[in-house]
Short mmCIF file of C-alpha atoms in Angstrom, two decimals:
data_model
loop_
_atom_site.label_atom_id
_atom_site.label_comp_id
_atom_site.label_asym_id
_atom_site.label_seq_id
_atom_site.Cartn_x
_atom_site.Cartn_y
_atom_site.Cartn_z
CA UNK A 86 -6.52 -11.92 2.33
CA UNK A 87 -5.44 -8.31 1.85
CA UNK A 88 -4.55 -7.85 5.50
CA UNK A 89 -2.67 -11.05 5.72
CA UNK A 90 1.17 -10.93 5.44
CA UNK A 91 2.99 -14.17 4.99
CA UNK A 92 6.51 -14.19 6.39
CA UNK A 93 7.24 -17.58 4.86
CA UNK A 94 5.77 -17.23 1.35
CA UNK A 95 9.14 -16.31 -0.14
CA UNK A 96 10.49 -19.53 1.17
CA UNK A 97 7.80 -21.83 -0.13
CA UNK A 98 6.52 -20.42 -3.46
CA UNK A 99 8.40 -19.90 -6.76
CA UNK A 100 8.67 -16.67 -8.54
CA UNK A 101 5.73 -17.43 -10.90
CA UNK A 102 3.42 -18.17 -7.94
CA UNK A 103 4.54 -14.97 -6.14
CA UNK A 104 3.94 -12.83 -9.26
CA UNK A 105 0.56 -14.40 -9.79
CA UNK A 106 -0.44 -13.76 -6.21
CA UNK A 107 0.59 -10.16 -6.59
CA UNK A 108 -1.76 -9.75 -9.62
CA UNK A 109 -4.62 -11.30 -7.57
CA UNK A 110 -3.92 -9.13 -4.47
CA UNK A 111 -3.71 -5.98 -6.65
CA UNK A 112 -7.10 -6.75 -8.32
CA UNK A 113 -8.60 -7.40 -4.91
CA UNK A 114 -7.26 -4.14 -3.41
CA UNK A 115 -8.54 -2.21 -6.35
CA UNK A 116 -11.94 -3.80 -6.04
CA UNK A 117 -12.01 -2.85 -2.39
CA UNK A 118 -11.27 0.76 -3.38
CA UNK A 119 -14.07 0.91 -5.99
CA UNK A 120 -16.69 -1.41 -4.64
CA UNK A 121 -18.86 1.59 -3.53
CA UNK A 122 -18.61 3.20 -6.93
CA UNK A 123 -19.71 0.02 -8.64
CA UNK A 124 -22.59 -0.49 -6.14
CA UNK A 125 -24.03 2.97 -6.70
CA UNK A 126 -23.56 2.85 -10.47
CA UNK A 127 -20.81 5.45 -10.60
CA UNK A 128 -18.21 3.10 -12.12
CA UNK A 129 -17.65 3.93 -15.84
CA UNK A 130 -16.06 1.05 -17.88
CA UNK A 131 -13.14 2.16 -19.86
CA UNK A 132 -12.24 5.16 -17.66
CA UNK A 133 -9.48 3.34 -15.78
CA UNK A 134 -7.81 0.11 -16.74
CA UNK A 135 -7.09 -0.99 -13.15
CA UNK A 136 -10.72 -0.54 -12.31
CA UNK A 137 -11.82 -2.48 -15.36
CA UNK A 138 -9.44 -5.37 -14.42
CA UNK A 139 -10.78 -5.44 -10.87
CA UNK A 140 -14.34 -5.55 -11.99
CA UNK A 141 -13.80 -8.23 -14.61
CA UNK A 142 -11.60 -10.36 -12.45
CA UNK A 143 -13.83 -10.21 -9.36
CA UNK A 144 -15.99 -13.23 -10.18
CA UNK A 145 -12.95 -15.44 -10.96
CA UNK A 146 -11.16 -14.33 -7.77
CA UNK A 147 -14.24 -15.02 -5.65
CA UNK A 148 -14.72 -18.40 -7.24
CA UNK A 149 -11.14 -19.34 -6.48
CA UNK A 150 -11.31 -18.15 -2.86
CA UNK A 151 -14.58 -20.08 -2.17
CA UNK A 152 -14.29 -23.63 -1.04
CA UNK A 153 -16.92 -25.71 0.63
CA UNK A 154 -16.13 -27.67 3.80
CA UNK A 155 -16.21 -31.01 2.03
CA UNK A 156 -13.69 -30.02 -0.73
CA UNK A 157 -10.12 -30.61 0.05
CA UNK A 158 -7.07 -29.34 -1.75
CA UNK A 159 -3.33 -29.56 -1.83
CA UNK A 160 -0.63 -26.87 -1.86
CA UNK A 161 0.11 -27.90 -5.49
CA UNK A 162 -3.56 -27.46 -6.68
CA UNK A 163 -3.90 -24.20 -4.78
CA UNK A 164 -0.58 -22.97 -6.27
CA UNK A 165 -1.73 -23.97 -9.79
CA UNK A 166 -5.03 -22.14 -9.25
CA UNK A 167 -3.30 -18.95 -8.15
CA UNK A 168 -0.94 -19.15 -11.16
CA UNK A 169 -3.84 -19.65 -13.60
CA UNK A 170 -5.77 -16.86 -12.04
CA UNK A 171 -2.75 -14.48 -11.97
CA UNK A 172 -1.99 -15.24 -15.58
CA UNK A 173 -5.63 -14.66 -16.58
CA UNK A 174 -5.60 -11.29 -14.72
CA UNK A 175 -2.31 -10.27 -16.34
CA UNK A 176 -3.56 -11.17 -19.82
CA UNK A 177 -6.76 -9.19 -19.06
CA UNK A 178 -4.80 -6.16 -18.06
CA UNK A 179 -2.54 -6.39 -21.10
CA UNK A 180 -5.51 -6.71 -23.39
CA UNK A 181 -7.34 -3.74 -21.80
CA UNK A 182 -4.24 -1.57 -21.85
CA UNK A 183 -3.80 -2.44 -25.52
CA UNK A 184 -7.41 -1.29 -26.21
CA UNK A 185 -6.73 2.09 -24.76
CA UNK A 186 -5.50 4.66 -27.12
CA UNK A 187 -3.09 7.31 -25.99
CA UNK A 188 -4.49 10.76 -25.88
CA UNK A 189 -3.34 13.02 -28.60
CA UNK A 190 -2.24 16.58 -28.09
CA UNK A 191 -4.64 19.25 -29.35
CA UNK A 192 -3.81 20.26 -32.88
CA UNK A 193 -1.71 17.13 -33.53
#
């Protein structure tokens, strides 16, 4: 999915769908970057919000991308799924960024 570039997506999806897909792709790309850290136990929750989002969104993204051969779907249902997933990822990112406290300067 990360290596695929759609030349027609801008012509067939609305802005909400496009924005949601961007959230999903960003989380997938971050997961790809940190997968080795997670697998060797070097990932530290709370150290990087983007990493936390990728780790927490991974199962939802994987579930969305999996479809058995017998299951069919329409463009509308897939679009709704992407929008739901993108909104969930955006909300997760907002919540995690809100939990982080800005560093204070020494002596402040």
